[in-house]
Every structure is written in C-alpha cells, then in structure tokens.
Coordinates of C-alpha atoms and ligand atoms in Angstrom, one line a residue:
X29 CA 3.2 -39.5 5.5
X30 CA 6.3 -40.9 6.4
X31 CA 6.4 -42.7 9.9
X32 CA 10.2 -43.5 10.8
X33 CA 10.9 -47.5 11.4
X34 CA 10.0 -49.0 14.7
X35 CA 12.5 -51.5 14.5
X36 CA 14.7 -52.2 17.7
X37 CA 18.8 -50.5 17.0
X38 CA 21.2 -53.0 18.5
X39 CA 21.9 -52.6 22.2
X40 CA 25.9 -50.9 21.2
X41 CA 24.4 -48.4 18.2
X42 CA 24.9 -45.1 19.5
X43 CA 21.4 -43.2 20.0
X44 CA 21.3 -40.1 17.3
X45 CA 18.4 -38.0 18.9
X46 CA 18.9 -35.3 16.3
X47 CA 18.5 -37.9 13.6
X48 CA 15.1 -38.9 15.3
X49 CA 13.9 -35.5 15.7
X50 CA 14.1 -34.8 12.3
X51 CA 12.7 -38.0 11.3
X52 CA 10.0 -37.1 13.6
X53 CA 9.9 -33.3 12.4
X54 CA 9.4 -34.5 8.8
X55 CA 6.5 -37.3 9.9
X56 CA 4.6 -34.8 11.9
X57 CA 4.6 -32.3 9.1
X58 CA 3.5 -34.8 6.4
X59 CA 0.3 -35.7 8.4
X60 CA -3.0 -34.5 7.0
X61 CA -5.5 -35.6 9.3
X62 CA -6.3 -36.7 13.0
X63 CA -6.1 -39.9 12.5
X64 CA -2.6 -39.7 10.7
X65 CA -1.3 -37.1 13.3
X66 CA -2.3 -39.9 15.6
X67 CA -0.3 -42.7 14.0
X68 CA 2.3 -40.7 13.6
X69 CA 2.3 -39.7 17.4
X70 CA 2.0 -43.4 18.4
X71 CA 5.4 -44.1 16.1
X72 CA 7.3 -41.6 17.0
X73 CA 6.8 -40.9 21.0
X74 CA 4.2 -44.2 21.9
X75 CA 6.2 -47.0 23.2
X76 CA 7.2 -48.8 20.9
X77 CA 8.8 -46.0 19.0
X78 CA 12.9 -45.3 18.9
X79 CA 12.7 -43.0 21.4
X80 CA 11.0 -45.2 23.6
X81 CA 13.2 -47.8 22.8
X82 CA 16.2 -45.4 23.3
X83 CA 14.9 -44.6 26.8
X84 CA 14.7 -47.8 27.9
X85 CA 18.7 -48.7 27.4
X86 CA 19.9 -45.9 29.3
X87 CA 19.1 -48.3 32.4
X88 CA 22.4 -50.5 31.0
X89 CA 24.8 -47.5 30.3
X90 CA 27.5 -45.8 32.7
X91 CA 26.4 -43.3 35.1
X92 CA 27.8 -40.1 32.9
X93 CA 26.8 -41.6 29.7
X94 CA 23.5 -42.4 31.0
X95 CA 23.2 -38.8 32.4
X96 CA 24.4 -37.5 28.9
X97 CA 21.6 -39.4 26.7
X98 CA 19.2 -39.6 29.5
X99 CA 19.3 -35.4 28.6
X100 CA 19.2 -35.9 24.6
X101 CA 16.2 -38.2 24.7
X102 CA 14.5 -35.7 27.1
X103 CA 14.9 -33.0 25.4
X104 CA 14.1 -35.0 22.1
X105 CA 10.6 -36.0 23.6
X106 CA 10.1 -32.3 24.7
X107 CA 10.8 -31.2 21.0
X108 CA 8.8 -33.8 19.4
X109 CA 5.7 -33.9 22.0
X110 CA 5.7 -29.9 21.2
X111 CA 5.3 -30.6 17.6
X112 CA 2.8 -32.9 18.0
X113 CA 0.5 -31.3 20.0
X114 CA 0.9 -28.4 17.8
X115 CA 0.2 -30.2 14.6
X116 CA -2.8 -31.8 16.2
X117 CA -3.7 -27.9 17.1
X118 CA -3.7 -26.6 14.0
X119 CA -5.0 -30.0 12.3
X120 CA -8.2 -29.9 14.8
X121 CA -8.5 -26.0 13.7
X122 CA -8.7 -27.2 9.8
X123 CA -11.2 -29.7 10.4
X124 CA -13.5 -27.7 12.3
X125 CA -13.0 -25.0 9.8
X126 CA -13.8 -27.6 6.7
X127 CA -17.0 -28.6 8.7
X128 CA -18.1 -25.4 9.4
X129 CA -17.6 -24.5 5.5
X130 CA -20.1 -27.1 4.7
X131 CA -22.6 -26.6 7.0
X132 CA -22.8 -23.0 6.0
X133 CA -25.8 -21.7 3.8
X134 CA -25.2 -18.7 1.6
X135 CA -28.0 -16.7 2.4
X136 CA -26.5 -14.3 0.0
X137 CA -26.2 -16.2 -3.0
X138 CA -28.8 -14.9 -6.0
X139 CA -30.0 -16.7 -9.0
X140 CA -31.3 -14.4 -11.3
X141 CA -34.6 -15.4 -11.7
X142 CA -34.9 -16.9 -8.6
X143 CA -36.1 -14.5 -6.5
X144 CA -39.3 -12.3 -7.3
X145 CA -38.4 -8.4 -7.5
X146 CA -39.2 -6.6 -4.7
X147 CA -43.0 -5.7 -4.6
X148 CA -43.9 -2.2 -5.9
X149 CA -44.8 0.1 -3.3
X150 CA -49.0 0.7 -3.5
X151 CA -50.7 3.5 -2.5
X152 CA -54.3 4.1 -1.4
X153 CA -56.9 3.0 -3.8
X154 CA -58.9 6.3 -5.7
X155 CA -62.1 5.8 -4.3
X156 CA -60.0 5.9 -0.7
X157 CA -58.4 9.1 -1.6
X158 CA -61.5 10.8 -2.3
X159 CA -63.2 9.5 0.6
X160 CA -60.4 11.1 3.0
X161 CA -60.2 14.3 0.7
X162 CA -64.2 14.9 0.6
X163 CA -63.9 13.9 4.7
X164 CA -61.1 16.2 5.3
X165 CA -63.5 19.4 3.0
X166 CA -66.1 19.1 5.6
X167 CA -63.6 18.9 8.7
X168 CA -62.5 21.3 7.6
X169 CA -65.5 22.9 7.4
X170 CA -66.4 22.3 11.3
X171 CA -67.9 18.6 10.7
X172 CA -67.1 15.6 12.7
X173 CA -66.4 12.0 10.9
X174 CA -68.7 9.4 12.2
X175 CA -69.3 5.4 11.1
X176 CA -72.0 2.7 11.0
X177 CA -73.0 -0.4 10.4
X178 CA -73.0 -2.3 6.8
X179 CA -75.8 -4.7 7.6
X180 CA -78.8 -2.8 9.2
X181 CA -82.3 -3.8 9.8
X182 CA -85.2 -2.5 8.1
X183 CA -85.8 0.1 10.9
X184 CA -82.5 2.2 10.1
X185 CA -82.3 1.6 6.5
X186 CA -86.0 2.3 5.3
X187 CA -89.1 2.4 8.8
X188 CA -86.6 5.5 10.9
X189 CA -86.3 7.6 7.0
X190 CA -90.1 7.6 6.5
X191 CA -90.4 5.0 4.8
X192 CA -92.6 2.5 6.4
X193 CA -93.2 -1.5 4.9
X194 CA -94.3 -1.0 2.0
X195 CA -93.7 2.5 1.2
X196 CA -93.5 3.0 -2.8
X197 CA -90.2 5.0 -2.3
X198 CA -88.7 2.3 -1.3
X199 CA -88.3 1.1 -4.7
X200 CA -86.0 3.6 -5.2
X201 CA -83.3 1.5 -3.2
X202 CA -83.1 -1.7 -5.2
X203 CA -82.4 -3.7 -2.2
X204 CA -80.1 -6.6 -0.9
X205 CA -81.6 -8.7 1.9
X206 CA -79.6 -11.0 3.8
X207 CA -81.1 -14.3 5.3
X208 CA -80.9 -13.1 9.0
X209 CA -84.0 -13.1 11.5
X210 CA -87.7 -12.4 9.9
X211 CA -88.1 -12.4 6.2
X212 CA -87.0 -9.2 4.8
X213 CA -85.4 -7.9 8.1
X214 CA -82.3 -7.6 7.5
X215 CA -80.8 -5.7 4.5
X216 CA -77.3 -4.6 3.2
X217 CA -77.2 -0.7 4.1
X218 CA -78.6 0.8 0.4
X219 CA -77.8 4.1 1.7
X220 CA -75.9 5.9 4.3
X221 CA -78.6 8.2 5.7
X222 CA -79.2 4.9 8.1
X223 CA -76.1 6.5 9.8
X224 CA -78.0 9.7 10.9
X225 CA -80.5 7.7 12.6
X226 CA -77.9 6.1 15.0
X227 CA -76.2 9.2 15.2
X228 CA -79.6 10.9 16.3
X229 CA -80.7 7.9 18.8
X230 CA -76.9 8.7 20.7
X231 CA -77.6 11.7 20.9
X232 CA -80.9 11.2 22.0
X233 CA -79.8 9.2 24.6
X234 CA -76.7 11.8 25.4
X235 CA -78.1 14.8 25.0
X236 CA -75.6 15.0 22.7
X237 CA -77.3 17.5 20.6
X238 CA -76.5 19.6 18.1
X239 CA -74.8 17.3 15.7
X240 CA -72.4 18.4 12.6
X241 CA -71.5 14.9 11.3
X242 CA -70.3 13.3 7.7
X243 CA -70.7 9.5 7.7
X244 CA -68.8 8.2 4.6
X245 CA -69.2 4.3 4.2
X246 CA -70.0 1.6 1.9
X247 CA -73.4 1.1 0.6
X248 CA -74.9 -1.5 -1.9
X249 CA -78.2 -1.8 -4.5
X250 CA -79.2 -4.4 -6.8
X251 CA -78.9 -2.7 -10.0
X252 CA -77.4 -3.4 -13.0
X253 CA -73.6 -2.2 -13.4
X254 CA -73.4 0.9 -16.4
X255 CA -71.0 3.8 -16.5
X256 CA -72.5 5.7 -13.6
X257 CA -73.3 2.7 -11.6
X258 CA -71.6 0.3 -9.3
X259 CA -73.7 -2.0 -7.4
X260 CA -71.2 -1.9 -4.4
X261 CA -70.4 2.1 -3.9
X262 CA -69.8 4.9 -1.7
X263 CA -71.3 7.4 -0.2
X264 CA -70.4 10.1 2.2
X265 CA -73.6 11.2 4.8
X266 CA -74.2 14.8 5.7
X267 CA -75.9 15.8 9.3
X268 CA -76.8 18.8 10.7
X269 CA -79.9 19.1 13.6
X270 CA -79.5 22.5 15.4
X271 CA -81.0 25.4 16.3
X272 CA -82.6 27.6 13.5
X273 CA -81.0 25.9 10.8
X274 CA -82.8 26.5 7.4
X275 CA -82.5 25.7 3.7
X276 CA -79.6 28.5 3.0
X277 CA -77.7 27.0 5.2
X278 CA -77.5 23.4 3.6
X279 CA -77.3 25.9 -0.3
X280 CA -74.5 27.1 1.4
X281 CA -72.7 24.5 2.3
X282 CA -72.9 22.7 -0.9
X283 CA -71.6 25.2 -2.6
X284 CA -68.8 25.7 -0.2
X285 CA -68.1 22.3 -0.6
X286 CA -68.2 22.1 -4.2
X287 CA -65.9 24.9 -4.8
X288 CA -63.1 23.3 -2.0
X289 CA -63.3 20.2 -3.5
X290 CA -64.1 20.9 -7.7
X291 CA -62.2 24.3 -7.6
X292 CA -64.0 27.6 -8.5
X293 CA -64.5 26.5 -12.1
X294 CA -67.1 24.1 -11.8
X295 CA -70.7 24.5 -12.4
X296 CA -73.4 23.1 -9.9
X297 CA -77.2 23.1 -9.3
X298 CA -79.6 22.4 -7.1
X299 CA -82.9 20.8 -8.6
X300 CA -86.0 19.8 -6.7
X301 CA -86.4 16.6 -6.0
X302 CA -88.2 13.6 -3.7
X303 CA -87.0 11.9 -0.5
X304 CA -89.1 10.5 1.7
X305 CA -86.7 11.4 4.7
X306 CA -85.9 15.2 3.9
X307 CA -89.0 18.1 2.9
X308 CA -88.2 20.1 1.0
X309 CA -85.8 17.8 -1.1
X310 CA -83.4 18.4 -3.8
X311 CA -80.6 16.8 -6.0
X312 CA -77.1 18.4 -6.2
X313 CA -75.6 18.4 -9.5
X314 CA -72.6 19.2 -11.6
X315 CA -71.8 20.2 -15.6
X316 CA -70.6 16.4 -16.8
X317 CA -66.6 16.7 -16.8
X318 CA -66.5 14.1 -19.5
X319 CA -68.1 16.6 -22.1
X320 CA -68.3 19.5 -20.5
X321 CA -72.0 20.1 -20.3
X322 CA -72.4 19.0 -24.2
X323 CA -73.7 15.5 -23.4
X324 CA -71.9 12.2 -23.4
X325 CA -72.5 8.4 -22.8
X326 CA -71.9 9.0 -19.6
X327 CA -74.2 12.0 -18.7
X328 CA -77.4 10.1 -20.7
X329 CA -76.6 13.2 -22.9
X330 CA -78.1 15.9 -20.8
X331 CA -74.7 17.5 -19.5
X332 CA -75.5 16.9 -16.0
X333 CA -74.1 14.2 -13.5
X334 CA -75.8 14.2 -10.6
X335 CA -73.8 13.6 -7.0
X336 CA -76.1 13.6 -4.2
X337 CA -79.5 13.9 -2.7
X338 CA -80.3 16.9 0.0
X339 CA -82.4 18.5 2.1
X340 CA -84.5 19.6 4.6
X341 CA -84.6 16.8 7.9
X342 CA -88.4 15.4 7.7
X343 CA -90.7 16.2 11.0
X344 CA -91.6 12.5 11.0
X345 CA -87.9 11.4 11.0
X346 CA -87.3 13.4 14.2
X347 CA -90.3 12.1 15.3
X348 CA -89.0 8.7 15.1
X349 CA -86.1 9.3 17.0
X350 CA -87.5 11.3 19.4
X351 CA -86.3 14.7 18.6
X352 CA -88.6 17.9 19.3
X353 CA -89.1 19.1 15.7
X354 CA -90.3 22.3 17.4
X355 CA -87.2 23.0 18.5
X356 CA -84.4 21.7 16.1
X357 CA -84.3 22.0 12.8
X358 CA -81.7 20.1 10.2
X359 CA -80.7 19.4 7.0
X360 CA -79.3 16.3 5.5
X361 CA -77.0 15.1 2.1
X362 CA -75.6 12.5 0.7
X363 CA -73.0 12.4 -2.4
X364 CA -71.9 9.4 -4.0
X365 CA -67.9 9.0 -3.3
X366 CA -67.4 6.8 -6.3
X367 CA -69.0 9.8 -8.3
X368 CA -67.4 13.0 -7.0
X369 CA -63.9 10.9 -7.9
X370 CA -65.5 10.2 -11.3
X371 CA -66.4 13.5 -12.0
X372 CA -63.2 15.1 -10.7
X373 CA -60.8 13.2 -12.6
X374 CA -63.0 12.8 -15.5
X375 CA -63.8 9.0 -16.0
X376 CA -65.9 8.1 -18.4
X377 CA -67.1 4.5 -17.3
X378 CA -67.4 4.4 -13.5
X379 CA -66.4 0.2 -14.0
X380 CA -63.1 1.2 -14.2
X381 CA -62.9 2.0 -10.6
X382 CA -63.7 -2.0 -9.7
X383 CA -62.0 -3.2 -12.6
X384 CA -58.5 -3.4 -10.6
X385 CA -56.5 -2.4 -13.6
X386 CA -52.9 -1.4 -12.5
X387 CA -52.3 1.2 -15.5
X388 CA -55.6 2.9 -14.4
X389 CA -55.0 3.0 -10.8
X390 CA -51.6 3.8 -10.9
X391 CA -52.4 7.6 -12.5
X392 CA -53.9 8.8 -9.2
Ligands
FA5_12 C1 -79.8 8.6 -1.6 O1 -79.1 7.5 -1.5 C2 -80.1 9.4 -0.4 N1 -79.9 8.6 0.8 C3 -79.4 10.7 -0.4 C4 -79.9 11.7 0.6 C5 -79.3 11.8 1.8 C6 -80.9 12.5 0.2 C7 -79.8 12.7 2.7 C8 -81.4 13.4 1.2 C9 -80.8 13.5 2.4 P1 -79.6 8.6 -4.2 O2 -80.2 7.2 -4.4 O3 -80.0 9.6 -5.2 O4 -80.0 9.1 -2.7 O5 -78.1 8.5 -4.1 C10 -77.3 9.6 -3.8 C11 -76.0 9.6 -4.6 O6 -75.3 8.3 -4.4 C12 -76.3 9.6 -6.1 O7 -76.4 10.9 -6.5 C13 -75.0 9.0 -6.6 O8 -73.9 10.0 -6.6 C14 -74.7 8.0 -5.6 N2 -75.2 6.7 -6.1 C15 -76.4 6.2 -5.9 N3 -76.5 4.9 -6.4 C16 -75.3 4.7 -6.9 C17 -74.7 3.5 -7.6 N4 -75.4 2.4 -7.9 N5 -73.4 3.6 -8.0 C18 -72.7 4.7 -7.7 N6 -73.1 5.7 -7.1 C19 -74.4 5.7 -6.7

C-alpha cells in the first residue's frame, strides 16, 4: 500500500486535485484488506488528509478562485469517496467469500478406503421363501393363513391334542419349558398343531365354523442337531373341520400339494403312523432328493425323508374344544418347512440352513 503524505503544502502552492486523485486512485487500489482500505480512507479523504487540508484554504482565496478550486476538491472527494466505498465493496465481498471457503465441509470428498462399499442388497432368507411358497400352494388351494403363539401352556401344546400329563406320547416332543407360572406349565410351542386348538376355540366362540386354515410358524425341541434336524425349525399347520370330510380328502390334498410344490416328478407316500391328536394317523413322505431313493447320510439309508405327520382330527380333541364330533368331521397335517426346502433344493445337511453362510444362502 502506498498512502500519499499527510504533510501540510505551503499556504501559495497551487492545489493539483488530479495529482491527489491519482495518488489516491493508486492507494485505494493497493489495499488488501479492511483494515488497510480503512487507513487508506482516513489518509486520503479523513481530515487530516491533502484534500482536507486543501479544503480548508479555500476560505483565504478570491471569490472566483475559491469558486474554481472549491469545484476541483468537490469533485476530487466525489471521485475518491466512490472509489473507496467501492473498494471496501468488493474487499468486504472477498473476505466473506474467504470465510465462507473455510467454513465449508466437502461432503463430497472420498478417500478410497474410507468409506465402506455400499451394502449388498439381501433378499429373503430360504427357509422364508419356502414358508411363503408352501403358504401361497394352499391359498391357493382355498386355505386361509393363520398365526399363534410361540410360548404356549401345556393345555395348547400337549392336554387340548390328547395328550394329558403324563401321556407317554409326549415323549415324542422333546420339550423346552420356560420358568413361567407352575412347574412345567409353560413350554416353547414343540409343534404347531397348538395353533388348531386356538383356531377351533374362535371358532367355537364365533360360530366361525368350518375352518380351512395353514398355520406356518416357528416351533422348537430339545434334540440333538444332525442333518435332518434343527432344534429351532418350522413347520406349516394344516386344518380342515367340516361337514363330511373323510380320509380321501386329506390323500387328496397332499398329493395336490406335493405335485404344486415338488412338480409331477416326485414320488410320495403315505405310511401309517401314531398321533395322539389325529385317528387314523399317517406320515407323508417323499423319495430322498439327495440320492434319489438309493439311500444316503441323510435319508438313514432307506430312501425316504419324511415331511409331515397327518390325519384324521381325534373325537377327544373336538371334545376338548367343544366341537360336536357328530357333526363335523376334519383332518389335520403338519410338514416341516425347514424340510420341504431341504428336500426341494436338495441339501444334504439340514445345518446349513442355520449356519448363516453367505455363499450358501446367496444361491436361492
Ligand atoms: C408333529 O409335529 C405333528 N404335530 C404333526 C401332525 C400335525 C400330525 C397334525 C398329525 C396332524 P412330527 O414330530 O413328526 O409331528 O413332525 C412333523 C414334521 O416336522 C417332521 O416330519 C419334520 O418334517 C418336521 N420336524 C420335526 N422335528 C424336526 C426337527 N427337529 N428339525 C426339523 N424338522 C423337524
């Protein structure tokens, strides 16, 4: 910066306003900051400054000399206070700017290898695509979806299905019981034929009869883990109570089932079997997929895998729901989830479905 002098010119020097403009020009240009455009104002229009100066000895000149300077100066100060203000103008508009740079945050800037790559986009777990597709079968096939409860008492789970305290069937259902209410109360659901019970009590209470329900849900048993065992599974629950309905029936619709859901090439049975809750009883079961009927590890070598119990809804279940077993009739199933998706897509330790390995999950 260059500020022009501030000292006095003798009284007789004649006043050269276009020297002190420039002089000013130059000084107003050269300053870099608001503080120096601020000096510089102060030395070249503030009052001690030539101008000021030159202004104040037009008081001892002649009338048309005075007039003739009197003009210069003005017009001098009109010049000079323009280029002020402006420098200060665009000096204020640079500062803000150089603020307003640092304060910014790049919110695009990228470090490789700083930020993680977006997530992978998931997809429903196996054992959940086989619930909906095995749901969506019998939907299709004029069934309504229903739900229940995890934790059930003793009533729903085993004393409603026939099997009262100490009932050897209930051995069968290697049992999980929680630490709620009387000893042995409370259990973890081992099955989903609980479901039907509540189904049949609404409807009971309704008169919500007939029922055509599926009640797929989440069931656990005590058992040791092998390749056609989990000890938290699924299972999807099968209800009919109507009119006249008999054993073909219940045939029939297992092997509609099997063919929607396995295709036309499978091969199935039905075998006779024991539940406490269903008379007659029988398993449902299909040629292993693993070995095509030749026997594997995971068939136990006999070919076979069975899916699901079946049958015929007991008298004394109806009776304990209050249903006239005179005049309904019903039959009852229930497949294991976690094994129809086994069988369908051919996998030969049923583990893998809890094992949470990406490069198995991701093929379905
Ligand atoms: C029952 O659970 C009966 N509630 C089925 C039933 C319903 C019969 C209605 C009659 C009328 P079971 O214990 O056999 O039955 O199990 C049925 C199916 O569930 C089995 O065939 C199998 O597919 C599946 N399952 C049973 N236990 C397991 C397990 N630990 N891991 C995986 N799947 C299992």
């Amino acid at each position: 910066m260059t500020a022009p002098s501030d000292t006095e010119a003798p009284d007789n020097d004649p006043v050269d306003t276009d020297s002190l403009l420039s002089t000013a020009q130059a000084a107003i240009a050269g300053a870099r900051s608001i503080e120096e455009i601020r000096q510089v104002a102060a030395s070249v229009s503030g009052k001690r400054s030539p101008l000021a100066e030159a202004s104040r000895r037009l008081g001892a000149l002649e009338p048309a000399a005075r007039k003739a300077l009197g003009q210069q100066i003005h017009q001098a100060r009109t010049a000079i206070d323009g280029l002020l203000e402006q420098r200060r103008n665009d000096l204020e508009r640079e500062e803000r700017s150089r603020q307003m740079a640092e304060a910014r945050m790049d919110l695009t800037e990228f470090i490789p290898g700083s930020i993680p790559a977006p997530a992978a986009r998931g997809h429903l777990h196996l054992v959940s695509q086989t619930r909906d597709s095995l749901e969506d079968v019998f939907v299709g096939m004029g069934f309504e979806a229903a739900e229940g409860p995890e934790i059930e008492t003793d009533w729903f789970n085993f004393g409603a299905l026939n099997m009262p305290p100490a009932h050897p069937a209930r051995s069968m259902f290697d049992t999980f019981y929680l630490n709620l209410g009387p000893p042995e109360s409370t259990v973890l659901r081992t099955h989903t034929s609980p479901v039907q019970i509540h189904l049949m009590e609404e409807a009971v209470a309704s008169g919500g009869l007939p029922i055509h329900a599926v009640m797929p849900g989440r069931a656990y048993r005590h058992e040791t883990e092998d390749a056609r065992h989990l000890a938290v599974f699924h299972q999807i629950e099968g209800l009919v109570v109507d009119k006249g309905i008999t054993f073909a029936d219940l045939a029939g619709t297992i092997q509609v089932f099997t063919t929607a859901y396995f295709g036309p090439d499978i091969h199935s049975r039905l075998r006779p079997a024991y539940f406490p809750f269903t008379e007659p009883s029988a398993e449902f079961e299909v040629t292993c997929t693993i070995c095509h009927g030749e026997g594997c590890r995971t068939c136990s070598q006999t070919g076979w895998i069975e899916l699901g119990g079946c049958g015929m809804v007991d008298p004394a279940v109806f009776d304990a729901v209050g249903i006239d077993a005179d005049e309904w009739t019903g039959f009852a199933f229930g497949f294991g989830i976690d094994r129809c998706a086994q069988m369908r897509h051919q996998i030969a330790d049923m583990r893998a479905l809890t094992e949470n390995d990406l490069r198995f999950l991701r093929q379905f």
